[in-house]
Short mmCIF file of C-alpha atoms and ligand atoms in Angstrom, two decimals:
data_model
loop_
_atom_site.label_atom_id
_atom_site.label_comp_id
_atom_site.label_asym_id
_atom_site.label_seq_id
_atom_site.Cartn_x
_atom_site.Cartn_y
_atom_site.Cartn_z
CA UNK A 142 47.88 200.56 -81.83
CA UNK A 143 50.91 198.34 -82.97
CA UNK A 144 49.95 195.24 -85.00
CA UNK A 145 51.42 192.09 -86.82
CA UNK A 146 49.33 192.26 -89.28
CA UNK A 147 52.40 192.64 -92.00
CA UNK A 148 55.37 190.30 -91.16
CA UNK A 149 57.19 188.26 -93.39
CA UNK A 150 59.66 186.49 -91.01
CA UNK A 151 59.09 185.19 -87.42
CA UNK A 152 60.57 183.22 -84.85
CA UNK A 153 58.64 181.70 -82.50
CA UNK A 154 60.15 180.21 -79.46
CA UNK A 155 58.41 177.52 -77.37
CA UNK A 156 59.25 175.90 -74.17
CA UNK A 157 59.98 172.38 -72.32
CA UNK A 158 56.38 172.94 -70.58
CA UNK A 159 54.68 173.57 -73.95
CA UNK A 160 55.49 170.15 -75.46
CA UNK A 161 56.20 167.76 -72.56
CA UNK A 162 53.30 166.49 -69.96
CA UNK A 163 54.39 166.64 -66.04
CA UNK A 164 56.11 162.74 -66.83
CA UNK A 165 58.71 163.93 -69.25
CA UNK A 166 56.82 162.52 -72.46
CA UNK A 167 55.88 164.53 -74.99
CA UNK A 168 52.99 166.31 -75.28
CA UNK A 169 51.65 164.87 -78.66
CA UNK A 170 48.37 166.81 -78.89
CA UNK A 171 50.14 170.21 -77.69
CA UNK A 172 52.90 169.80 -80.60
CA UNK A 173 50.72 168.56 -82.77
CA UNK A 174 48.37 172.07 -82.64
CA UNK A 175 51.57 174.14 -82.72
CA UNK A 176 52.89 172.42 -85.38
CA UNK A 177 49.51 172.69 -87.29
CA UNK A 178 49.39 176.34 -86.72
CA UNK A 179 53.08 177.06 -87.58
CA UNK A 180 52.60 175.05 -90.73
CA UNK A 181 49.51 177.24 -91.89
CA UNK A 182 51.43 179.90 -91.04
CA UNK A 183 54.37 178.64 -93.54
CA UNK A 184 51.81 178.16 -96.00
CA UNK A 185 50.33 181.55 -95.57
CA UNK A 186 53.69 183.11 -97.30
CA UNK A 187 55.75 183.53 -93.78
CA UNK A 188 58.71 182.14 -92.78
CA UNK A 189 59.17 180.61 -89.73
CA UNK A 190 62.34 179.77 -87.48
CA UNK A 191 61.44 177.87 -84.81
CA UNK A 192 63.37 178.00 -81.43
CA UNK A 193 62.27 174.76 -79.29
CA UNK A 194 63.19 173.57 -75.85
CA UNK A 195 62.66 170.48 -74.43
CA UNK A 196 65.64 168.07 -75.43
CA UNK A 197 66.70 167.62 -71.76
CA UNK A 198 62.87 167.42 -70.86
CA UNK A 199 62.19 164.95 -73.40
CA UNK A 200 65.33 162.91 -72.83
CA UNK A 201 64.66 162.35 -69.13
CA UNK A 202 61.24 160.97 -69.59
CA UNK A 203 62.21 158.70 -72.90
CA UNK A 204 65.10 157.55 -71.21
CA UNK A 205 62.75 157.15 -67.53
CA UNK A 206 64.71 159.11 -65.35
CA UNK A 207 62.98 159.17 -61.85
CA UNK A 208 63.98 162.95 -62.09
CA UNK A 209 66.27 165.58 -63.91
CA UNK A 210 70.08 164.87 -63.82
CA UNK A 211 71.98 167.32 -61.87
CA UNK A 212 75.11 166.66 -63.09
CA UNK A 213 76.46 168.57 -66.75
CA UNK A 214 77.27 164.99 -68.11
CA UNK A 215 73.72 163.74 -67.04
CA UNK A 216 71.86 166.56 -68.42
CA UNK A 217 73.98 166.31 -71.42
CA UNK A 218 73.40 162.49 -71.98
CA UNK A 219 69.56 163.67 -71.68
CA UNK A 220 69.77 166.15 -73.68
CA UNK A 221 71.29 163.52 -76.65
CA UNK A 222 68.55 161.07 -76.90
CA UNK A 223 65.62 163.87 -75.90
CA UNK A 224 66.86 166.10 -78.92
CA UNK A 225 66.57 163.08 -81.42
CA UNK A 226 63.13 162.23 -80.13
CA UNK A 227 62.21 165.93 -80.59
CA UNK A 228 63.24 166.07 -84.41
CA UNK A 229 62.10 163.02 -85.20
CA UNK A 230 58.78 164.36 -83.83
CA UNK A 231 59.03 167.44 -85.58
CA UNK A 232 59.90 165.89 -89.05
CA UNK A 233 57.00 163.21 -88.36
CA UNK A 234 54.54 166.01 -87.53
CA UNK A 235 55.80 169.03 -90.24
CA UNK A 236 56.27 166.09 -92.85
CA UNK A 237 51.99 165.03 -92.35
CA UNK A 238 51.92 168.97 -94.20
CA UNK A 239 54.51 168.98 -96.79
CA UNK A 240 56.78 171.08 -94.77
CA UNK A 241 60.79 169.82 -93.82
CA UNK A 242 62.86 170.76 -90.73
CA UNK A 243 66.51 171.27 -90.88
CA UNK A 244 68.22 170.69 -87.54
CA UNK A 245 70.18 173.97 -86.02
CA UNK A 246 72.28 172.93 -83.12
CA UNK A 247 74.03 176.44 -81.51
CA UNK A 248 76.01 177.30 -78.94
CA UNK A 249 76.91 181.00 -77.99
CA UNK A 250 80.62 180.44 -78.96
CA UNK A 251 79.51 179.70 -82.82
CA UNK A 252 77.70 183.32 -82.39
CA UNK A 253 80.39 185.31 -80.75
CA UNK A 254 82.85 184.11 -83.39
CA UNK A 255 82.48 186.39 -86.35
CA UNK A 256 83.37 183.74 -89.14
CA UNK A 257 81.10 180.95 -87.60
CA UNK A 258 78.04 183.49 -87.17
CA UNK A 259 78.40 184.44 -90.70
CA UNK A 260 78.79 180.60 -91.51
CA UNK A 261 75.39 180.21 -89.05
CA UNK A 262 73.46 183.45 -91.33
CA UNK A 263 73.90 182.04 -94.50
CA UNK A 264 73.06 178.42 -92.88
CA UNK A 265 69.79 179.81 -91.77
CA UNK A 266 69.04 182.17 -94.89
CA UNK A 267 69.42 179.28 -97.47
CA UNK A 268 67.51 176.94 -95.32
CA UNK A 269 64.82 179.19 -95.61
CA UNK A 270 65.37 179.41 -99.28
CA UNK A 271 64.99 176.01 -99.64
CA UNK A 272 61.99 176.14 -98.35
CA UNK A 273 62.28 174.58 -94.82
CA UNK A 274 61.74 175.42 -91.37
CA UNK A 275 64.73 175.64 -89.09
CA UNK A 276 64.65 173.99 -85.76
CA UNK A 277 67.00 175.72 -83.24
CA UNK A 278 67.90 174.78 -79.78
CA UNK A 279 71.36 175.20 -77.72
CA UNK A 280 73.39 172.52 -78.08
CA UNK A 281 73.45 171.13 -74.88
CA UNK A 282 75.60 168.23 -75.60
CA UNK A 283 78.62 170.12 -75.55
CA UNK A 284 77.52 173.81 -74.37
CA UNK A 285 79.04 174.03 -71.17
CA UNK A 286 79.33 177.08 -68.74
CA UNK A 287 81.47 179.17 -70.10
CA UNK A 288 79.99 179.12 -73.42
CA UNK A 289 76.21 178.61 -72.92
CA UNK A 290 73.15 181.06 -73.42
CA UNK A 291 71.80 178.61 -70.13
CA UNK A 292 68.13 179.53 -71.63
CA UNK A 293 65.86 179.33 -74.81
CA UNK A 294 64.96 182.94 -74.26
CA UNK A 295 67.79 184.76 -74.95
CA UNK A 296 68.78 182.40 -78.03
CA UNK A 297 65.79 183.32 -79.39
CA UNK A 298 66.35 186.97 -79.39
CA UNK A 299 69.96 186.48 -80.75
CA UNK A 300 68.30 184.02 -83.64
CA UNK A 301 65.43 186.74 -84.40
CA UNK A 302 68.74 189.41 -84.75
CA UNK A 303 70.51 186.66 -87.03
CA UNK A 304 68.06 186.48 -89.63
CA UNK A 305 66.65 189.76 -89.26
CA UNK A 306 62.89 188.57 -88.29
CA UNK A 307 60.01 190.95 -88.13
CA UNK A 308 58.75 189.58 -84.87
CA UNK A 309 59.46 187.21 -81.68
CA UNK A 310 56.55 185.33 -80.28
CA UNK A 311 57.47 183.58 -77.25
CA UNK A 312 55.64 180.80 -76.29
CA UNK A 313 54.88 180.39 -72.08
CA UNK A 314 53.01 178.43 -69.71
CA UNK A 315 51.19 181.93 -68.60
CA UNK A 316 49.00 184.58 -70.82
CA UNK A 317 51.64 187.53 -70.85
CA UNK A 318 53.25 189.72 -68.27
CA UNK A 319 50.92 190.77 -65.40
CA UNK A 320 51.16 194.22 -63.42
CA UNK A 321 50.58 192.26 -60.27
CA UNK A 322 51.22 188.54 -59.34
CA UNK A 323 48.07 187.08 -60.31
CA UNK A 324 48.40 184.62 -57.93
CA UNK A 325 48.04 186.92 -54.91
CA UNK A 326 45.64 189.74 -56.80
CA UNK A 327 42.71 189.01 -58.34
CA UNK A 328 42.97 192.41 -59.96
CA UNK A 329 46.27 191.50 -61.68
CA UNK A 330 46.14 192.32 -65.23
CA UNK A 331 47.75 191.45 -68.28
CA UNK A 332 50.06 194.14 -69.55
CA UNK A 333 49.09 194.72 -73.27
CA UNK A 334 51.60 196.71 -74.81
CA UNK A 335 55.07 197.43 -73.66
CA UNK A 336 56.71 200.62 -74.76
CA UNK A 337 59.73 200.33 -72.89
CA UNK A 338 61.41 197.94 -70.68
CA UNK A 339 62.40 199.45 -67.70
CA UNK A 340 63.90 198.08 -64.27
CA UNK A 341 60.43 198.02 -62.55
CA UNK A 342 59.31 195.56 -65.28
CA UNK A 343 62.01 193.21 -64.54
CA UNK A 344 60.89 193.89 -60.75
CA UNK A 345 57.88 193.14 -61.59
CA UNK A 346 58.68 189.87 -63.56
CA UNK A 347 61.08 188.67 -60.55
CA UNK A 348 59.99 190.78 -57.72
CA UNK A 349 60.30 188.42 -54.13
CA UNK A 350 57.04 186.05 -53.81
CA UNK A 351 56.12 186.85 -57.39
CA UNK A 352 55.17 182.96 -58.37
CA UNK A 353 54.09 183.99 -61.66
CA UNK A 354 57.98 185.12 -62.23
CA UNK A 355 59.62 182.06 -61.44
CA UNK A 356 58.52 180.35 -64.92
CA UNK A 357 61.45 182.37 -66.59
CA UNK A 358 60.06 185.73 -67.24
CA UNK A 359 63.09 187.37 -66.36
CA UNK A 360 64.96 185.88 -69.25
CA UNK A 361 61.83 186.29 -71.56
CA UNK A 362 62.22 189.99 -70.58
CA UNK A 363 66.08 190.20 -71.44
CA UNK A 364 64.68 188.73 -74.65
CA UNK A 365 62.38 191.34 -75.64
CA UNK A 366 65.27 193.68 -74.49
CA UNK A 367 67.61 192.30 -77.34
CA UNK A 368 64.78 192.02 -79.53
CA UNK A 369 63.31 195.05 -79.63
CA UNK A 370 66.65 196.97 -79.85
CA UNK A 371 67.00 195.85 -82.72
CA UNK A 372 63.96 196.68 -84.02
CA UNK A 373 61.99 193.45 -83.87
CA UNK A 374 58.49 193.35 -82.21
CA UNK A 375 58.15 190.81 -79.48
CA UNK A 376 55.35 189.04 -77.97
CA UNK A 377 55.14 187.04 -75.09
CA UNK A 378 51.98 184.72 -74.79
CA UNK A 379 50.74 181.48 -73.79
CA UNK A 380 51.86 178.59 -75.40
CA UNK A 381 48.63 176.56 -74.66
CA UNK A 382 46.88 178.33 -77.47
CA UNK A 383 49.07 178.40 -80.66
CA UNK A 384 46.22 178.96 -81.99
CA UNK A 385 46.37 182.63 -80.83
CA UNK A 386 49.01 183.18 -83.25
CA UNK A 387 46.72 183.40 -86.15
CA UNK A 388 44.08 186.53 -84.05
CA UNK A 389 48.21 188.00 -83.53
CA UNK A 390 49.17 187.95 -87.23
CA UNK A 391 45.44 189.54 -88.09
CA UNK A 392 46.08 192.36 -86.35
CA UNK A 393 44.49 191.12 -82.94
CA UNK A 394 45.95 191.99 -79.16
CA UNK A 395 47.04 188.91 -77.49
CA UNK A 396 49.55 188.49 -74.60
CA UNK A 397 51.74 191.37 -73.93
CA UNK A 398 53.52 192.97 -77.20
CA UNK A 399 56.63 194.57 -76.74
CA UNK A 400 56.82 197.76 -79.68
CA UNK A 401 60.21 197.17 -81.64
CA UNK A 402 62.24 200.32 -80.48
CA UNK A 403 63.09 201.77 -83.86
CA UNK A 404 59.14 201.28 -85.29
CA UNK A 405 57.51 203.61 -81.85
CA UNK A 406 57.96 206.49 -84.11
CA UNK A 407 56.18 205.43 -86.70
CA UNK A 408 53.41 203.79 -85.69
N1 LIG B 112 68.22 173.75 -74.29
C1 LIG B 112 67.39 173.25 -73.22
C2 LIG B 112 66.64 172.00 -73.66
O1 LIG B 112 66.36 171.82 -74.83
C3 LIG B 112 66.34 174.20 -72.77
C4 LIG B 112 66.74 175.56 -72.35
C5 LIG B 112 65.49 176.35 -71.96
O2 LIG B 112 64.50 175.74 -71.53
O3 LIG B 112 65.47 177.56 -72.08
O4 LIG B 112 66.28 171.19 -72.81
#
C-alpha cells in the first residue's frame, strides 16, 4: 500500500472552517495545534508550504460584520484587515517555536505569466532556503474575476506543482471522501485510497442532495486531479486533527490518499 513515510517537501492546505469559530474569530486552540504539528514537522527535516484560507473569514469577524460582504469591494476590504490578523497570528504562533513565516500573496495572473511564475519559484525556493515557512493565500485584495483561482483548493495544487512537493494534504471540515453521503447512509464509508479520479468520483463528491459535497469537495477533487498528474500524492483529511499528520508521515492510512499518477507503477 502507498505511504508517506519518505517526503521531503509538503504543502498542506487548510481552510476558513479550520481556523475560525462559527463568529468569524479565530480559532486560537485549532491554529495553535496545527501550527504545533506543522512546526514539529519543520523540525523533523521537512519543509513545509503552507496554503491558508481564512483572510475574508477572519476579516469579517475582526472587523464585526453581522455577515459576509457580498459585494467584490466588501469582501476585498475583509479580506485586507482578516489577512493581517492571520499573519500576525501565524508569526505570533510559528515564532513561540523558532520557526518564521514569509508572506506569499498570489493571484493566478502572477502564475500564468511565465516571467512572474519563475520570479514566484525562486521566491518560494529561497524562502525555503532560508529556512522559513511560506504562507500562501490568493490575494483577494485585488484578485478579481477574471484573474482569480476563486478557491484555496486549486491554488494549492498549482503551489504543490511550483515547488515540486512530494505530497498535498488538504485540510477539511470532514474525514475524507465517502462512497455514500454519510449523512443519509449509515454505511457510508471513507474511501481510502484513490487510484484514479474518474467522473463518478466527482459525482459522488457533488452528486444532488449529497450534503457532505457542498463543503468544497469538488474543488478538493480538481486538486488532487492537478496534483497527482504531476506526480504528487494527495491527501484529503480532516482538519480537526492535525495531529493525524504525524500517523500520515509514519506510514499510517488516514483520510482518503490519492496515489501520485506517475508513482502507481512503482509502488
Ligand atoms: N482566499 C480566501 C480567503 O482567504 C479563501 C478561498 C478559499 O476558502 O478557498 O478568505
Amino acid at each position: 500500500m502507498a505511504t508517506l513515510k519518505d517526503v521531503k517537501r509538503i504543502v498542506i492546505k487548510v481552510g476558513t472552517s479550520s481556523l475560525t469559530h462559527s463568529t468569524g474569530k479565530t480559532n486560537i486552540r485549532q491554529m495553535k495545534r496545527l501550527v504545533t504539528v506543522i512546526s514539529d514537522i519543520v523540525n523533523s527535516g521537512i519543509e513545509v508550504a503552507l496554503v491558508s484560507s481564512g483572510a475574508i473569514g477572519v476579516g469579517v469577524g475582526k472587523l464585526g460584520l453581522k455577515e459576509r460582504p457580498v459585494t467584490t469591494a466588501g469582501k476585498q476590504a475583509a479580506a485586507t484587515v482578516g489577512q493581517c490578523e492571520l499573519m500576525f497570528m501565524y508569526d505570533k504562533m510559528f515564532g513561540e517555536y523558532g520557526h518564521k513565516v514569509g508572506q506569499f500573496l498570489v493571484t493566478k495572473r502572477d502564475v500564468d505569466n511565465l516571467e512572474s511564475r519563475d520570479n514566484l519559484i525562486n521566491a518560494f525556493e529561497r524562502t525555503l532556503e532560508f529556512g522559513a515557512i511560506p504562507v500562501i493565500n490568493e490575494n483577494d485584495v485585488v484578485a478579481v474575476e477574471e484573474i482569480v483561482y476563486g478557491d484555496n483548493d486549486n491554488l494549492s495544487a498549482i503551489v504543490a506543482k511550483l515547488i515540486k512537493a512530494d505530497a498535498l494534504f488538504i485540510l477539511t471540515d470532514i474525514d475524507g471522501l465517502y462512497d455514500a453521503n454519510p449523512n443519509e447512509n449509515e454505511y457510508a464509508r471513507i474511501i481510502p485510497v484513490v487510484e484514479e479520479i474518474t467522473e463518478g468520483l466527482f459525482e459522488l463528491a457533488g452528486g444532488k442532495g449529497s450534503k457532505f459535497g457542498t463543503g468544497g469537495m469538488i474543488t478538493k477533487l480538481q486538486a488532487a486531479q492537478i496534483a497527482t498528474e504531476a506526480g504528487i500524492d494527495t491527501v484529503i483529511m480532516n482538519g480537526g486533527d492535525p495531529e493525524n499528520l504525524y500517523k500520515i508521515l509514519e506510514g499510517h492510512q488516514v483520510g482518503t490518499f490519492f496515489v501520485a499518477k506517475d508513482k502507481e507503477q512503482s509502488r
